[in-house]
mmCIF file with all atom_site columns, C-alpha atoms in Angstrom:
data_model
loop_
_atom_site.group_PDB
_atom_site.id
_atom_site.type_symbol
_atom_site.label_atom_id
_atom_site.label_alt_id
_atom_site.label_comp_id
_atom_site.label_asym_id
_atom_site.label_entity_id
_atom_site.label_seq_id
_atom_site.pdbx_PDB_ins_code
_atom_site.Cartn_x
_atom_site.Cartn_y
_atom_site.Cartn_z
_atom_site.occupancy
_atom_site.B_iso_or_equiv
_atom_site.pdbx_formal_charge
_atom_site.auth_seq_id
_atom_site.auth_comp_id
_atom_site.auth_asym_id
_atom_site.auth_atom_id
_atom_site.pdbx_PDB_model_num
ATOM 1   C CA . MET A 1 1   ? -21.165 54.549  -31.999 1.00 65.00 ? 1   MET A CA 1
ATOM 2   C CA . ASN A 1 2   ? -22.230 55.163  -28.401 1.00 71.00 ? 2   ASN A CA 1
ATOM 3   C CA . LYS A 1 3   ? -20.973 53.648  -25.123 1.00 72.00 ? 3   LYS A CA 1
ATOM 4   C CA . GLN A 1 4   ? -23.561 50.878  -25.188 1.00 75.00 ? 4   GLN A CA 1
ATOM 5   C CA . ASN A 1 5   ? -22.527 49.857  -28.689 1.00 87.00 ? 5   ASN A CA 1
ATOM 6   C CA . ALA A 1 6   ? -18.856 49.910  -27.650 1.00 87.00 ? 6   ALA A CA 1
ATOM 7   C CA . ARG A 1 7   ? -19.709 47.680  -24.670 1.00 89.00 ? 7   ARG A CA 1
ATOM 8   C CA . GLU A 1 8   ? -21.580 45.268  -26.964 1.00 89.00 ? 8   GLU A CA 1
ATOM 9   C CA . TYR A 1 9   ? -18.678 45.299  -29.429 1.00 88.00 ? 9   TYR A CA 1
ATOM 10  C CA . PHE A 1 10  ? -16.227 44.384  -26.673 1.00 90.00 ? 10  PHE A CA 1
ATOM 11  C CA . SER A 1 11  ? -18.594 41.762  -25.238 1.00 91.00 ? 11  SER A CA 1
ATOM 12  C CA . LYS A 1 12  ? -18.660 39.720  -28.439 1.00 91.00 ? 12  LYS A CA 1
ATOM 13  C CA . ALA A 1 13  ? -15.412 37.980  -27.436 1.00 92.00 ? 13  ALA A CA 1
ATOM 14  C CA . TYR A 1 14  ? -17.014 36.920  -24.153 1.00 92.00 ? 14  TYR A CA 1
ATOM 15  C CA . ARG A 1 15  ? -20.040 35.526  -25.979 1.00 93.00 ? 15  ARG A CA 1
ATOM 16  C CA . ILE A 1 16  ? -17.807 33.556  -28.356 1.00 94.00 ? 16  ILE A CA 1
ATOM 17  C CA . ASP A 1 17  ? -15.763 32.254  -25.412 1.00 93.00 ? 17  ASP A CA 1
ATOM 18  C CA . HIS A 1 18  ? -18.955 31.212  -23.636 1.00 94.00 ? 18  HIS A CA 1
ATOM 19  C CA . ARG A 1 19  ? -20.144 29.403  -26.775 1.00 94.00 ? 19  ARG A CA 1
ATOM 20  C CA . ILE A 1 20  ? -16.811 27.555  -27.026 1.00 95.00 ? 20  ILE A CA 1
ATOM 21  C CA . ARG A 1 21  ? -17.032 26.452  -23.392 1.00 94.00 ? 21  ARG A CA 1
ATOM 22  C CA . SER A 1 22  ? -20.562 25.192  -23.971 1.00 95.00 ? 22  SER A CA 1
ATOM 23  C CA . LYS A 1 23  ? -19.455 23.203  -27.015 1.00 94.00 ? 23  LYS A CA 1
ATOM 24  C CA . PHE A 1 24  ? -16.571 21.701  -25.035 1.00 94.00 ? 24  PHE A CA 1
ATOM 25  C CA . GLU A 1 25  ? -19.108 20.508  -22.463 1.00 94.00 ? 25  GLU A CA 1
ATOM 26  C CA . GLN A 1 26  ? -21.177 18.956  -25.254 1.00 92.00 ? 26  GLN A CA 1
ATOM 27  C CA . LEU A 1 27  ? -18.027 17.343  -26.640 1.00 91.00 ? 27  LEU A CA 1
ATOM 28  C CA . GLU A 1 28  ? -17.157 15.851  -23.238 1.00 91.00 ? 28  GLU A CA 1
ATOM 29  C CA . SER A 1 29  ? -20.669 14.453  -23.001 1.00 89.00 ? 29  SER A CA 1
ATOM 30  C CA . LEU A 1 30  ? -20.457 12.903  -26.470 1.00 84.00 ? 30  LEU A CA 1
ATOM 31  C CA . ASN A 1 31  ? -17.020 11.452  -25.754 1.00 85.00 ? 31  ASN A CA 1
ATOM 32  C CA . ALA A 1 32  ? -18.311 9.928   -22.526 1.00 85.00 ? 32  ALA A CA 1
ATOM 33  C CA . LEU A 1 33  ? -21.254 8.478   -24.429 1.00 78.00 ? 33  LEU A CA 1
ATOM 34  C CA . ALA A 1 34  ? -18.954 7.046   -27.091 1.00 78.00 ? 34  ALA A CA 1
ATOM 35  C CA . THR A 1 35  ? -16.690 5.383   -24.537 1.00 79.00 ? 35  THR A CA 1
ATOM 36  C CA . ARG A 1 36  ? -19.638 3.921   -22.611 1.00 74.00 ? 36  ARG A CA 1
ATOM 37  C CA . ALA A 1 37  ? -21.298 2.488   -25.695 1.00 62.00 ? 37  ALA A CA 1
ATOM 38  C CA . THR A 1 38  ? -21.088 -1.263  -25.964 1.00 56.00 ? 38  THR A CA 1
ATOM 39  C CA . THR A 1 39  ? -22.061 -3.680  -28.660 1.00 54.00 ? 39  THR A CA 1
ATOM 40  C CA . THR A 1 40  ? -24.552 -6.402  -27.905 1.00 51.00 ? 40  THR A CA 1
ATOM 41  C CA . LEU A 1 41  ? -24.176 -9.520  -29.962 1.00 50.00 ? 41  LEU A CA 1
ATOM 42  C CA . SER A 1 42  ? -27.354 -11.463 -30.473 1.00 54.00 ? 42  SER A CA 1
ATOM 43  C CA . ALA A 1 43  ? -28.653 -14.150 -32.782 1.00 59.00 ? 43  ALA A CA 1
ATOM 44  C CA . MET A 1 44  ? -31.959 -12.289 -33.008 1.00 57.00 ? 44  MET A CA 1
ATOM 45  C CA . PRO A 1 45  ? -32.718 -10.797 -36.417 1.00 62.00 ? 45  PRO A CA 1
ATOM 46  C CA . ARG A 1 46  ? -32.466 -7.006  -36.664 1.00 61.00 ? 46  ARG A CA 1
ATOM 47  C CA . ASN A 1 47  ? -35.031 -4.551  -37.929 1.00 60.00 ? 47  ASN A CA 1
ATOM 48  C CA . PRO A 1 48  ? -33.729 -3.515  -41.387 1.00 60.00 ? 48  PRO A CA 1
ATOM 49  C CA . ASN A 1 49  ? -35.179 -0.005  -41.007 1.00 60.00 ? 49  ASN A CA 1
ATOM 50  C CA . ARG A 1 50  ? -33.264 0.687   -37.793 1.00 59.00 ? 50  ARG A CA 1
ATOM 51  C CA . SER A 1 51  ? -29.922 2.441   -37.984 1.00 55.00 ? 51  SER A CA 1
ATOM 52  C CA . THR A 1 52  ? -27.180 -0.078  -37.457 1.00 56.00 ? 52  THR A CA 1
ATOM 53  C CA . SER A 1 53  ? -24.380 2.272   -36.598 1.00 64.00 ? 53  SER A CA 1
ATOM 54  C CA . THR A 1 54  ? -25.246 4.614   -33.764 1.00 75.00 ? 54  THR A CA 1
ATOM 55  C CA . MET A 1 55  ? -21.567 4.664   -32.787 1.00 75.00 ? 55  MET A CA 1
ATOM 56  C CA . ALA A 1 56  ? -20.672 5.987   -36.242 1.00 80.00 ? 56  ALA A CA 1
ATOM 57  C CA . ASP A 1 57  ? -23.326 8.680   -35.802 1.00 83.00 ? 57  ASP A CA 1
ATOM 58  C CA . VAL A 1 58  ? -21.848 9.691   -32.448 1.00 80.00 ? 58  VAL A CA 1
ATOM 59  C CA . ILE A 1 59  ? -18.337 9.810   -33.883 1.00 85.00 ? 59  ILE A CA 1
ATOM 60  C CA . ALA A 1 60  ? -19.514 11.891  -36.851 1.00 88.00 ? 60  ALA A CA 1
ATOM 61  C CA . ARG A 1 61  ? -21.232 14.286  -34.453 1.00 88.00 ? 61  ARG A CA 1
ATOM 62  C CA . ILE A 1 62  ? -18.050 14.531  -32.359 1.00 89.00 ? 62  ILE A CA 1
ATOM 63  C CA . ILE A 1 63  ? -16.018 15.389  -35.458 1.00 92.00 ? 63  ILE A CA 1
ATOM 64  C CA . ASP A 1 64  ? -18.563 18.023  -36.548 1.00 93.00 ? 64  ASP A CA 1
ATOM 65  C CA . LEU A 1 65  ? -18.574 19.569  -33.083 1.00 93.00 ? 65  LEU A CA 1
ATOM 66  C CA . GLN A 1 66  ? -14.766 19.661  -32.985 1.00 94.00 ? 66  GLN A CA 1
ATOM 67  C CA . GLU A 1 67  ? -14.778 21.517  -36.306 1.00 95.00 ? 67  GLU A CA 1
ATOM 68  C CA . GLU A 1 68  ? -17.339 24.011  -34.961 1.00 94.00 ? 68  GLU A CA 1
ATOM 69  C CA . ILE A 1 69  ? -15.139 24.569  -31.908 1.00 95.00 ? 69  ILE A CA 1
ATOM 70  C CA . ASN A 1 70  ? -12.099 25.164  -34.119 1.00 95.00 ? 70  ASN A CA 1
ATOM 71  C CA . GLN A 1 71  ? -14.027 27.743  -36.166 1.00 96.00 ? 71  GLN A CA 1
ATOM 72  C CA . ASP A 1 72  ? -15.234 29.455  -32.978 1.00 95.00 ? 72  ASP A CA 1
ATOM 73  C CA . ILE A 1 73  ? -11.670 29.579  -31.641 1.00 95.00 ? 73  ILE A CA 1
ATOM 74  C CA . ILE A 1 74  ? -10.514 31.260  -34.855 1.00 96.00 ? 74  ILE A CA 1
ATOM 75  C CA . SER A 1 75  ? -13.375 33.732  -34.497 1.00 94.00 ? 75  SER A CA 1
ATOM 76  C CA . LEU A 1 76  ? -12.445 34.375  -30.842 1.00 94.00 ? 76  LEU A CA 1
ATOM 77  C CA . VAL A 1 77  ? -8.802  35.036  -31.713 1.00 95.00 ? 77  VAL A CA 1
ATOM 78  C CA . ASP A 1 78  ? -9.826  37.444  -34.490 1.00 94.00 ? 78  ASP A CA 1
ATOM 79  C CA . SER A 1 79  ? -12.268 39.210  -32.189 1.00 93.00 ? 79  SER A CA 1
ATOM 80  C CA . LYS A 1 80  ? -9.687  39.557  -29.420 1.00 94.00 ? 80  LYS A CA 1
ATOM 81  C CA . ARG A 1 81  ? -7.167  40.900  -31.923 1.00 95.00 ? 81  ARG A CA 1
ATOM 82  C CA . GLU A 1 82  ? -9.652  43.585  -33.059 1.00 93.00 ? 82  GLU A CA 1
ATOM 83  C CA . ILE A 1 83  ? -10.495 44.502  -29.474 1.00 93.00 ? 83  ILE A CA 1
ATOM 84  C CA . MET A 1 84  ? -6.809  44.671  -28.531 1.00 95.00 ? 84  MET A CA 1
ATOM 85  C CA . THR A 1 85  ? -6.123  47.031  -31.428 1.00 94.00 ? 85  THR A CA 1
ATOM 86  C CA . ILE A 1 86  ? -8.800  49.417  -30.183 1.00 93.00 ? 86  ILE A CA 1
ATOM 87  C CA . ILE A 1 87  ? -7.700  49.158  -26.551 1.00 95.00 ? 87  ILE A CA 1
ATOM 88  C CA . LYS A 1 88  ? -4.065  49.832  -27.479 1.00 95.00 ? 88  LYS A CA 1
ATOM 89  C CA . SER A 1 89  ? -5.107  53.029  -29.253 1.00 94.00 ? 89  SER A CA 1
ATOM 90  C CA . ILE A 1 90  ? -6.293  54.490  -25.921 1.00 95.00 ? 90  ILE A CA 1
ATOM 91  C CA . GLU A 1 91  ? -3.693  56.784  -24.383 1.00 95.00 ? 91  GLU A CA 1
ATOM 92  C CA . ASN A 1 92  ? -4.710  56.218  -20.747 1.00 97.00 ? 92  ASN A CA 1
ATOM 93  C CA . SER A 1 93  ? -2.921  53.083  -19.504 1.00 96.00 ? 93  SER A CA 1
ATOM 94  C CA . GLU A 1 94  ? -5.393  52.610  -16.630 1.00 97.00 ? 94  GLU A CA 1
ATOM 95  C CA . TYR A 1 95  ? -8.252  52.474  -19.130 1.00 97.00 ? 95  TYR A CA 1
ATOM 96  C CA . GLN A 1 96  ? -6.272  49.992  -21.207 1.00 97.00 ? 96  GLN A CA 1
ATOM 97  C CA . THR A 1 97  ? -5.649  47.734  -18.218 1.00 97.00 ? 97  THR A CA 1
ATOM 98  C CA . LEU A 1 98  ? -9.268  47.893  -17.116 1.00 98.00 ? 98  LEU A CA 1
ATOM 99  C CA . LEU A 1 99  ? -10.624 47.063  -20.571 1.00 97.00 ? 99  LEU A CA 1
ATOM 100 C CA . GLU A 1 100 ? -8.095  44.264  -21.110 1.00 96.00 ? 100 GLU A CA 1
ATOM 101 C CA . LYS A 1 101 ? -8.958  42.629  -17.798 1.00 97.00 ? 101 LYS A CA 1
ATOM 102 C CA . ARG A 1 102 ? -12.684 42.934  -18.411 1.00 96.00 ? 102 ARG A CA 1
ATOM 103 C CA . TYR A 1 103 ? -13.033 42.162  -22.118 1.00 95.00 ? 103 TYR A CA 1
ATOM 104 C CA . LEU A 1 104 ? -9.989  40.024  -22.929 1.00 94.00 ? 104 LEU A CA 1
ATOM 105 C CA . CYS A 1 105 ? -9.390  38.166  -19.656 1.00 95.00 ? 105 CYS A CA 1
ATOM 106 C CA . PHE A 1 106 ? -13.111 38.112  -18.741 1.00 94.00 ? 106 PHE A CA 1
ATOM 107 C CA . LEU A 1 107 ? -12.427 38.970  -15.089 1.00 96.00 ? 107 LEU A CA 1
ATOM 108 C CA . THR A 1 108 ? -15.209 39.953  -12.709 1.00 96.00 ? 108 THR A CA 1
ATOM 109 C CA . TRP A 1 109 ? -15.497 43.513  -11.454 1.00 97.00 ? 109 TRP A CA 1
ATOM 110 C CA . GLU A 1 110 ? -14.514 42.324  -7.987  1.00 97.00 ? 110 GLU A CA 1
ATOM 111 C CA . LYS A 1 111 ? -11.316 40.679  -9.240  1.00 98.00 ? 111 LYS A CA 1
ATOM 112 C CA . ILE A 1 112 ? -10.398 43.731  -11.315 1.00 98.00 ? 112 ILE A CA 1
ATOM 113 C CA . ALA A 1 113 ? -10.997 46.001  -8.312  1.00 98.00 ? 113 ALA A CA 1
ATOM 114 C CA . VAL A 1 114 ? -8.633  43.912  -6.182  1.00 97.00 ? 114 VAL A CA 1
ATOM 115 C CA . ASP A 1 115 ? -6.000  43.702  -8.936  1.00 97.00 ? 115 ASP A CA 1
ATOM 116 C CA . MET A 1 116 ? -6.074  47.433  -9.628  1.00 97.00 ? 116 MET A CA 1
ATOM 117 C CA . CYS A 1 117 ? -6.605  48.523  -5.986  1.00 97.00 ? 117 CYS A CA 1
ATOM 118 C CA . TYR A 1 118 ? -9.780  50.492  -6.736  1.00 97.00 ? 118 TYR A CA 1
ATOM 119 C CA . THR A 1 119 ? -13.315 50.370  -5.425  1.00 97.00 ? 119 THR A CA 1
ATOM 120 C CA . ILE A 1 120 ? -15.905 48.861  -7.708  1.00 96.00 ? 120 ILE A CA 1
ATOM 121 C CA . HIS A 1 121 ? -17.693 52.217  -7.844  1.00 97.00 ? 121 HIS A CA 1
ATOM 122 C CA . HIS A 1 122 ? -14.491 53.875  -9.079  1.00 98.00 ? 122 HIS A CA 1
ATOM 123 C CA . LEU A 1 123 ? -14.017 51.102  -11.645 1.00 97.00 ? 123 LEU A CA 1
ATOM 124 C CA . TYR A 1 124 ? -17.513 51.702  -13.003 1.00 97.00 ? 124 TYR A CA 1
ATOM 125 C CA . LYS A 1 125 ? -16.695 55.389  -13.465 1.00 97.00 ? 125 LYS A CA 1
ATOM 126 C CA . MET A 1 126 ? -13.390 54.533  -15.167 1.00 97.00 ? 126 MET A CA 1
ATOM 127 C CA . HIS A 1 127 ? -15.142 51.950  -17.317 1.00 96.00 ? 127 HIS A CA 1
ATOM 128 C CA . ASN A 1 128 ? -17.730 54.462  -18.508 1.00 95.00 ? 128 ASN A CA 1
ATOM 129 C CA . ALA A 1 129 ? -14.993 56.972  -19.322 1.00 96.00 ? 129 ALA A CA 1
ATOM 130 C CA . ALA A 1 130 ? -12.968 54.295  -21.135 1.00 96.00 ? 130 ALA A CA 1
ATOM 131 C CA . LEU A 1 131 ? -16.025 53.262  -23.162 1.00 95.00 ? 131 LEU A CA 1
ATOM 132 C CA . GLU A 1 132 ? -16.587 56.899  -24.084 1.00 94.00 ? 132 GLU A CA 1
ATOM 133 C CA . VAL A 1 133 ? -13.027 57.078  -25.444 1.00 94.00 ? 133 VAL A CA 1
ATOM 134 C CA . CYS A 1 134 ? -13.536 53.790  -27.298 1.00 93.00 ? 134 CYS A CA 1
ATOM 135 C CA . SER A 1 135 ? -16.770 55.058  -28.820 1.00 92.00 ? 135 SER A CA 1
ATOM 136 C CA . LYS A 1 136 ? -14.894 58.012  -30.260 1.00 91.00 ? 136 LYS A CA 1
ATOM 137 C CA . ILE A 1 137 ? -12.172 55.727  -31.625 1.00 89.00 ? 137 ILE A CA 1
ATOM 138 C CA . LEU A 1 138 ? -14.732 53.386  -33.183 1.00 86.00 ? 138 LEU A CA 1
ATOM 139 C CA . ASN A 1 139 ? -16.576 56.355  -34.719 1.00 86.00 ? 139 ASN A CA 1
ATOM 140 C CA . GLN A 1 140 ? -13.328 57.525  -36.329 1.00 84.00 ? 140 GLN A CA 1
ATOM 141 C CA . ASP A 1 141 ? -12.833 54.094  -37.896 1.00 68.00 ? 141 ASP A CA 1
ATOM 142 C CA . THR A 1 142 ? -16.297 54.016  -39.482 1.00 59.00 ? 142 THR A CA 1
#
């Protein structure tokens, strides 16, 4: 496994986290829709082919989306656990800190640079070296 593959491997947690956030936004939208929905009572006859329970459909969709979010959270926790195992096997504590902040806390390069008191350019060099070490570790595991 090369550095690019190691970077992609570590980035999967970020992608899962992003997907969870997106689903939470969808869930908020559906919940808002469900709370705004009102029933109109009318003596007019209804079309028998038309769905009579749009609220039930919305609630079913909310429940399905909540289950998807729960599954994604389980996947995120598993992914972070795998990543943490690899990061902890690195001997250099600076590399560990850098990779944890980037791939487990999802911090920006700027924030990491401030936290670790390094320039961004130096962080990039450290990051490349850390990924090289991770590539070797991942190659040993396969």
